[in-house]
Amino acid sequence: MAETHLMGDSASSVEFFVGVAVLAFLYCMLALLVYLGYMHVYKDSNFGPMLDFVVTAAFAFLWLVCSSAWARGLQVVKDATGPAGIDSTLSLCKEPDVSCEVNEIANMRSLDISVVFGFLNVIVWLGNAWFVYKETQWHSQKSAAQQGSGRRSAPAPI
């Protein structure tokens, strides 16, 4: 029996996707611990919210990149396991007296759903980044500058 391999390799993209998911889960558990147990320390320092914002924004970007990579990797798997991919991969199908026919096509609905949830995670992490940004001193300095300039431009009473 001849050994056959899929054309293309999407293992790295799915490993990247799962790796980002695991790291995001671990970061969420750490953030939950900080929010529940050490909120007074978090609120009193400027470093905590800014670090939280940078890490959250980085995870939003990582979700975008890994979801895009996984979507492309999944398309490679679909192409390789489709009828045309099987015909071109199996050497048995290339012989003149043999015709290959695909009777069943694999159900990849759950893999498609994982890609959709990956892109939904981008939206969730971007929304979270916005709310964390509002806790940083960058947002409070901007608000104070806008309020300060607004007070100076108000006309004096007569």
XYZ file of N, CA and C in Angstrom:
474
model
N 0.844 -1.177 0.000
C 0.000 0.000 0.000
C 0.890 1.240 0.000
N 0.616 2.145 -0.890
C 1.427 3.357 -1.032
C 1.005 4.392 0.009
N 1.988 5.117 0.506
C 1.728 6.161 1.480
C 1.391 7.452 0.747
N 0.335 8.137 1.188
C -0.118 9.356 0.533
C -0.218 10.470 1.564
N 0.176 11.657 1.172
C 0.121 12.823 2.056
C -0.710 13.910 1.389
N -1.301 14.751 2.213
C -2.035 15.891 1.683
C -1.065 16.876 1.060
N -1.506 17.532 0.010
C -0.708 18.589 -0.602
C -0.871 19.838 0.256
N 0.227 20.477 0.586
C 0.174 21.664 1.436
C 0.244 21.271 2.897
N 0.642 22.216 3.723
C 0.764 21.955 5.151
C 0.137 23.118 5.899
N -0.912 22.837 6.623
C -1.575 23.882 7.402
C -1.425 23.643 8.893
N -0.506 22.780 9.283
C -0.321 22.482 10.706
C 0.145 23.714 11.477
N 1.028 24.490 10.888
C 1.542 25.647 11.622
C 0.454 26.689 11.865
N -0.456 26.870 10.926
C -1.508 27.870 11.118
C -2.487 27.452 12.208
N -2.826 26.174 12.268
C -3.744 25.740 13.318
C -3.034 25.729 14.676
N -1.731 25.424 14.691
C -0.986 25.483 15.952
C -0.892 26.916 16.456
N -0.706 27.855 15.558
C -0.671 29.269 15.922
C -2.028 29.706 16.473
N -3.104 29.285 15.821
C -4.460 29.617 16.258
C -4.724 29.083 17.664
N -4.394 27.830 17.885
C -4.621 27.218 19.200
C -3.696 27.838 20.243
N -2.462 28.144 19.856
C -1.528 28.770 20.785
C -2.015 30.125 21.263
N -2.522 30.941 20.340
C -3.065 32.246 20.724
C -4.280 32.058 21.626
N -5.108 31.079 21.329
C -6.290 30.820 22.164
C -5.885 30.427 23.579
N -4.895 29.586 23.716
C -4.448 29.158 25.049
C -3.840 30.339 25.802
N -2.999 31.115 25.133
C -2.402 32.282 25.786
C -3.470 33.311 26.180
N -4.467 33.501 25.338
C -5.553 34.429 25.657
C -6.335 33.937 26.868
N -6.573 32.639 26.937
C -7.272 32.075 28.095
C -6.466 32.293 29.374
N -5.172 32.021 29.320
C -4.325 32.206 30.501
C -4.265 33.677 30.909
N -4.195 34.578 29.940
C -4.192 36.005 30.261
C -5.532 36.419 30.880
N -6.621 35.887 30.380
C -7.935 36.211 30.951
C -8.031 35.744 32.406
N -7.478 34.578 32.695
C -7.495 34.081 34.081
C -6.631 34.966 34.983
N -5.484 35.401 34.489
C -4.613 36.291 35.249
C -5.295 37.639 35.469
N -5.911 38.185 34.426
C -6.609 39.464 34.552
C -7.785 39.350 35.516
N -8.484 38.247 35.475
C -9.599 38.041 36.405
C -9.098 38.019 37.840
N -7.975 37.370 38.072
C -7.375 37.341 39.405
C -7.006 38.748 39.861
N -6.418 39.529 38.967
C -6.037 40.905 39.308
C -7.275 41.748 39.553
N -8.279 41.642 38.702
C -9.488 42.452 38.852
C -10.249 42.113 40.128
N -10.306 40.850 40.477
C -11.067 40.455 41.666
C -10.286 40.616 42.961
N -9.002 40.320 42.915
C -8.240 40.320 44.160
C -7.425 41.559 44.421
N -7.008 42.243 43.362
C -6.080 43.360 43.535
C -6.551 44.613 42.795
N -7.836 44.860 42.798
C -8.381 46.007 42.071
C -7.880 47.322 42.657
N -7.686 47.382 43.969
C -7.203 48.613 44.586
C -5.783 48.941 44.104
N -4.946 47.940 43.920
C -3.597 48.158 43.407
C -3.658 48.554 41.934
N -4.548 47.917 41.188
C -4.713 48.199 39.757
C -5.144 49.641 39.543
N -6.112 50.111 40.325
C -6.649 51.466 40.153
C -5.673 52.541 40.618
N -4.880 52.227 41.652
C -3.975 53.228 42.219
C -2.728 53.471 41.370
N -2.367 52.529 40.519
C -1.164 52.713 39.702
C -1.555 53.047 38.265
N -0.657 53.757 37.595
C -0.872 54.041 36.176
C -0.342 52.915 35.303
N 0.586 52.139 35.847
C 1.235 51.096 35.075
C 0.282 49.946 34.749
N -0.564 49.550 35.691
C -1.475 48.416 35.505
C -2.417 48.586 34.327
N -3.181 49.675 34.279
C -4.087 49.864 33.145
C -3.372 50.010 31.803
N -2.205 50.663 31.805
C -1.486 50.819 30.534
C -0.941 49.480 30.045
N -0.409 48.664 30.948
C 0.056 47.335 30.573
C -1.116 46.478 30.093
N -2.231 46.581 30.787
C -3.431 45.840 30.404
C -3.881 46.249 29.004
N -3.850 47.540 28.704
C -4.250 48.015 27.378
C -3.314 47.491 26.294
N -2.010 47.559 26.533
C -1.043 47.120 25.521
C -1.202 45.625 25.253
N -1.357 44.828 26.308
C -1.506 43.382 26.133
C -2.837 43.061 25.439
N -3.888 43.761 25.810
C -5.197 43.536 25.185
C -5.176 43.906 23.702
N -4.549 45.022 23.373
C -4.437 45.415 21.963
C -3.582 44.408 21.187
N -2.534 43.900 21.826
C -1.691 42.896 21.173
C -2.486 41.619 20.907
N -3.328 41.220 21.859
C -4.151 40.032 21.640
C -5.179 40.257 20.543
N -5.730 41.454 20.428
C -6.663 41.742 19.326
C -5.955 41.565 17.988
N -4.727 42.071 17.895
C -3.947 41.919 16.661
C -3.598 40.454 16.411
N -3.198 39.731 17.463
C -2.855 38.318 17.303
C -4.060 37.504 16.852
N -5.254 37.818 17.371
C -6.455 37.107 16.941
C -6.729 37.355 15.462
N -6.494 38.581 15.012
C -6.692 38.881 13.590
C -5.724 38.075 12.732
N -4.461 38.060 13.124
C -3.443 37.366 12.337
C -3.671 35.857 12.350
N -3.907 35.288 13.540
C -4.041 33.824 13.603
C -5.349 33.356 12.966
N -6.402 34.139 13.044
C -7.652 33.756 12.393
C -7.509 33.794 10.877
N -6.785 34.789 10.377
C -6.534 34.855 8.935
C -5.676 33.680 8.475
N -4.651 33.363 9.264
C -3.784 32.232 8.910
C -4.565 30.924 8.950
N -5.407 30.744 9.956
C -6.184 29.516 10.068
C -7.221 29.429 8.950
N -7.821 30.547 8.567
C -8.777 30.535 7.449
C -8.093 30.089 6.164
N -6.875 30.576 5.942
C -6.127 30.156 4.747
C -5.721 28.691 4.851
N -5.275 28.264 6.021
C -4.904 26.864 6.221
C -6.081 25.932 6.026
N -7.246 26.336 6.487
C -8.447 25.522 6.306
C -8.812 25.417 4.832
N -8.621 26.503 4.096
C -8.897 26.445 2.656
C -7.945 25.486 1.968
N -6.695 25.433 2.408
C -5.724 24.485 1.850
C -6.170 23.049 2.125
N -6.652 22.799 3.351
C -7.144 21.455 3.698
C -8.357 21.098 2.850
N -9.260 22.035 2.672
C -10.450 21.776 1.857
C -10.077 21.487 0.406
N -9.124 22.232 -0.117
C -8.687 21.999 -1.500
C -8.025 20.632 -1.637
N -7.229 20.252 -0.645
C -6.506 18.974 -0.717
C -7.429 17.780 -0.530
N -8.499 17.942 0.225
C -9.402 16.813 0.486
C -10.628 16.831 -0.413
N -10.732 17.805 -1.298
C -11.835 17.838 -2.246
C -11.583 16.864 -3.385
N -12.574 16.659 -4.231
C -12.423 15.707 -5.341
C -11.231 16.004 -6.251
N -11.013 17.248 -6.590
C -9.885 17.582 -7.472
C -8.556 17.347 -6.768
N -8.492 17.644 -5.480
C -7.260 17.436 -4.725
C -6.921 15.974 -4.566
N -7.924 15.154 -4.363
C -7.693 13.708 -4.222
C -7.251 13.120 -5.554
N -7.890 13.539 -6.643
C -7.491 13.041 -7.966
C -6.042 13.399 -8.288
N -5.628 14.590 -7.915
C -4.264 15.008 -8.232
C -3.231 14.424 -7.270
N -3.653 14.013 -6.073
C -2.717 13.511 -5.066
C -2.463 12.018 -5.187
N -3.508 11.240 -5.370
C -3.364 9.786 -5.399
C -2.766 9.327 -6.721
N -1.658 8.626 -6.624
C -1.011 8.133 -7.847
C -1.858 7.055 -8.529
N -2.656 6.356 -7.758
C -3.535 5.324 -8.307
C -4.543 5.941 -9.276
N -5.018 7.146 -8.973
C -6.005 7.813 -9.822
C -5.419 8.276 -11.148
N -4.109 8.321 -11.260
C -3.459 8.794 -12.480
C -3.219 7.677 -13.489
N -3.452 6.451 -13.091
C -3.261 5.323 -14.012
C -4.372 5.325 -15.064
N -4.082 4.856 -16.269
C -5.051 4.964 -17.371
C -6.316 4.118 -17.198
N -6.230 2.975 -16.574
C -7.394 2.095 -16.475
C -8.235 2.358 -15.222
N -7.841 3.297 -14.392
C -8.499 3.522 -13.101
C -9.181 4.874 -13.112
N -10.414 4.873 -12.629
C -11.107 6.144 -12.428
C -11.454 6.259 -10.945
N -11.147 7.380 -10.359
C -11.412 7.612 -8.931
C -12.682 8.428 -8.796
N -13.446 8.066 -7.809
C -14.704 8.756 -7.556
C -14.800 9.025 -6.056
N -15.144 10.238 -5.697
C -15.306 10.608 -4.293
C -16.768 10.382 -3.935
N -16.990 9.482 -2.962
C -18.359 9.167 -2.543
C -18.844 10.065 -1.417
N -17.946 10.451 -0.534
C -18.320 11.299 0.594
C -17.362 12.465 0.686
N -17.902 13.596 1.019
C -17.079 14.775 1.267
C -17.105 15.029 2.768
N -15.930 15.263 3.341
C -15.821 15.457 4.789
C -16.600 16.694 5.220
N -17.238 16.582 6.376
C -17.967 17.697 6.946
C -16.983 18.564 7.721
N -16.773 19.763 7.262
C -15.836 20.673 7.914
C -16.552 21.862 8.526
N -17.799 21.668 8.863
C -18.605 22.746 9.433
C -18.015 23.250 10.750
N -17.557 22.338 11.603
C -17.008 22.767 12.889
C -15.706 23.544 12.699
N -14.941 23.214 11.670
C -13.726 23.975 11.393
C -14.062 25.362 10.861
N -15.101 25.452 10.038
C -15.555 26.760 9.565
C -16.014 27.621 10.748
N -16.705 27.003 11.689
C -17.184 27.730 12.869
C -16.010 28.230 13.696
N -14.936 27.448 13.767
C -13.771 27.902 14.537
C -13.161 29.150 13.908
N -13.159 29.241 12.592
C -12.652 30.440 11.920
C -13.553 31.631 12.233
N -14.862 31.430 12.189
C -15.799 32.513 12.495
C -15.594 33.001 13.927
N -15.458 32.065 14.867
C -15.240 32.468 16.252
C -13.892 33.162 16.425
N -12.911 32.803 15.636
C -11.633 33.505 15.686
C -11.791 34.968 15.309
N -12.543 35.230 14.235
C -12.756 36.619 13.831
C -13.687 37.352 14.803
N -14.617 36.639 15.422
C -15.436 37.268 16.462
C -14.583 37.651 17.671
N -13.553 36.862 17.953
C -12.642 37.196 19.035
C -11.909 38.499 18.761
N -11.617 38.795 17.509
C -10.990 40.078 17.169
C -11.889 41.224 17.629
N -13.177 41.116 17.335
C -14.128 42.158 17.715
C -14.223 42.274 19.229
N -14.280 41.143 19.926
C -14.383 41.155 21.387
C -13.148 41.793 22.014
N -11.973 41.425 21.532
C -10.739 41.963 22.104
C -10.569 43.443 21.762
N -11.014 43.876 20.588
C -10.963 45.306 20.268
C -11.909 46.097 21.165
N -13.092 45.564 21.412
C -14.013 46.214 22.342
C -13.440 46.281 23.745
N -12.823 45.205 24.165
C -12.186 45.188 25.482
C -11.050 46.200 25.535
N -10.279 46.309 24.446
C -9.181 47.272 24.407
C -9.711 48.700 24.561
N -10.863 48.984 23.979
C -11.443 50.322 24.108
C -11.789 50.619 25.568
N -12.410 49.671 26.251
C -12.781 49.909 27.637
C -11.562 49.974 28.547
N -10.529 49.205 28.261
C -9.299 49.284 29.047
C -8.587 50.599 28.757
N -8.618 51.055 27.504
C -8.011 52.353 27.159
C -8.635 53.474 27.974
N -9.909 53.418 28.203
C -10.583 54.453 28.974
C -10.133 54.478 30.437
N -9.488 53.397 30.916
C -8.965 53.344 32.273
C -7.538 53.882 32.366
N -6.868 54.079 31.237
C -5.468 54.492 31.255
C -5.343 55.995 31.455
N -4.132 56.425 31.781
C -3.887 57.862 31.930
C -3.869 58.557 30.581
N -3.643 57.804 29.499
C -3.671 58.409 28.173
C -5.046 58.990 27.890
N -6.093 58.267 28.261
C -7.461 58.753 28.048
C -7.780 59.884 29.013
N -7.362 59.759 30.255
C -7.682 60.802 31.238
C -6.932 62.100 30.936
N -5.704 62.036 30.405
C -4.978 63.240 30.015
C -5.668 63.923 28.839
N -6.144 63.125 27.907
C -6.832 63.668 26.739
C -8.134 64.347 27.175
N -8.868 63.719 28.077
C -10.123 64.291 28.567
C -9.872 65.564 29.349
N -8.818 65.562 30.180
C -8.497 66.755 30.963
C -8.070 67.901 30.055
N -7.319 67.602 28.998
C -6.885 68.642 28.066
C -8.078 69.218 27.305
N -9.023 68.385 26.936
C -10.201 68.871 26.220
C -11.077 69.717 27.132
N -11.228 69.292 28.390
C -12.032 70.064 29.330
C -11.350 71.382 29.679
N -10.019 71.343 29.826
C -9.270 72.560 30.148
C -9.332 73.574 29.020
N -9.188 73.123 27.801
C -9.260 74.048 26.668
C -10.682 74.553 26.473
N -11.641 73.754 26.819
C -13.040 74.167 26.707
C -13.379 75.252 27.702
N -12.789 75.214 28.878
C -13.059 76.232 29.903
C -12.414 77.577 29.527
N -11.237 77.536 28.913
C -10.555 78.766 28.560
C -11.272 79.513 27.443
N -11.935 78.797 26.583
C -12.574 79.459 25.453
C -13.990 79.957 25.769
N -14.452 79.710 26.976
C -15.792 80.161 27.335
C -15.757 81.691 27.531
N -16.775 82.402 27.042
C -16.784 83.872 27.195
C -17.015 84.280 28.642
N -16.400 85.363 29.016
C -16.555 85.897 30.385
C -17.888 86.609 30.509
N -18.527 86.495 31.673
C -19.805 87.201 31.854
C -19.605 88.724 31.934
N -20.590 89.476 31.515
C -20.498 90.933 31.506
C -21.132 91.508 32.758
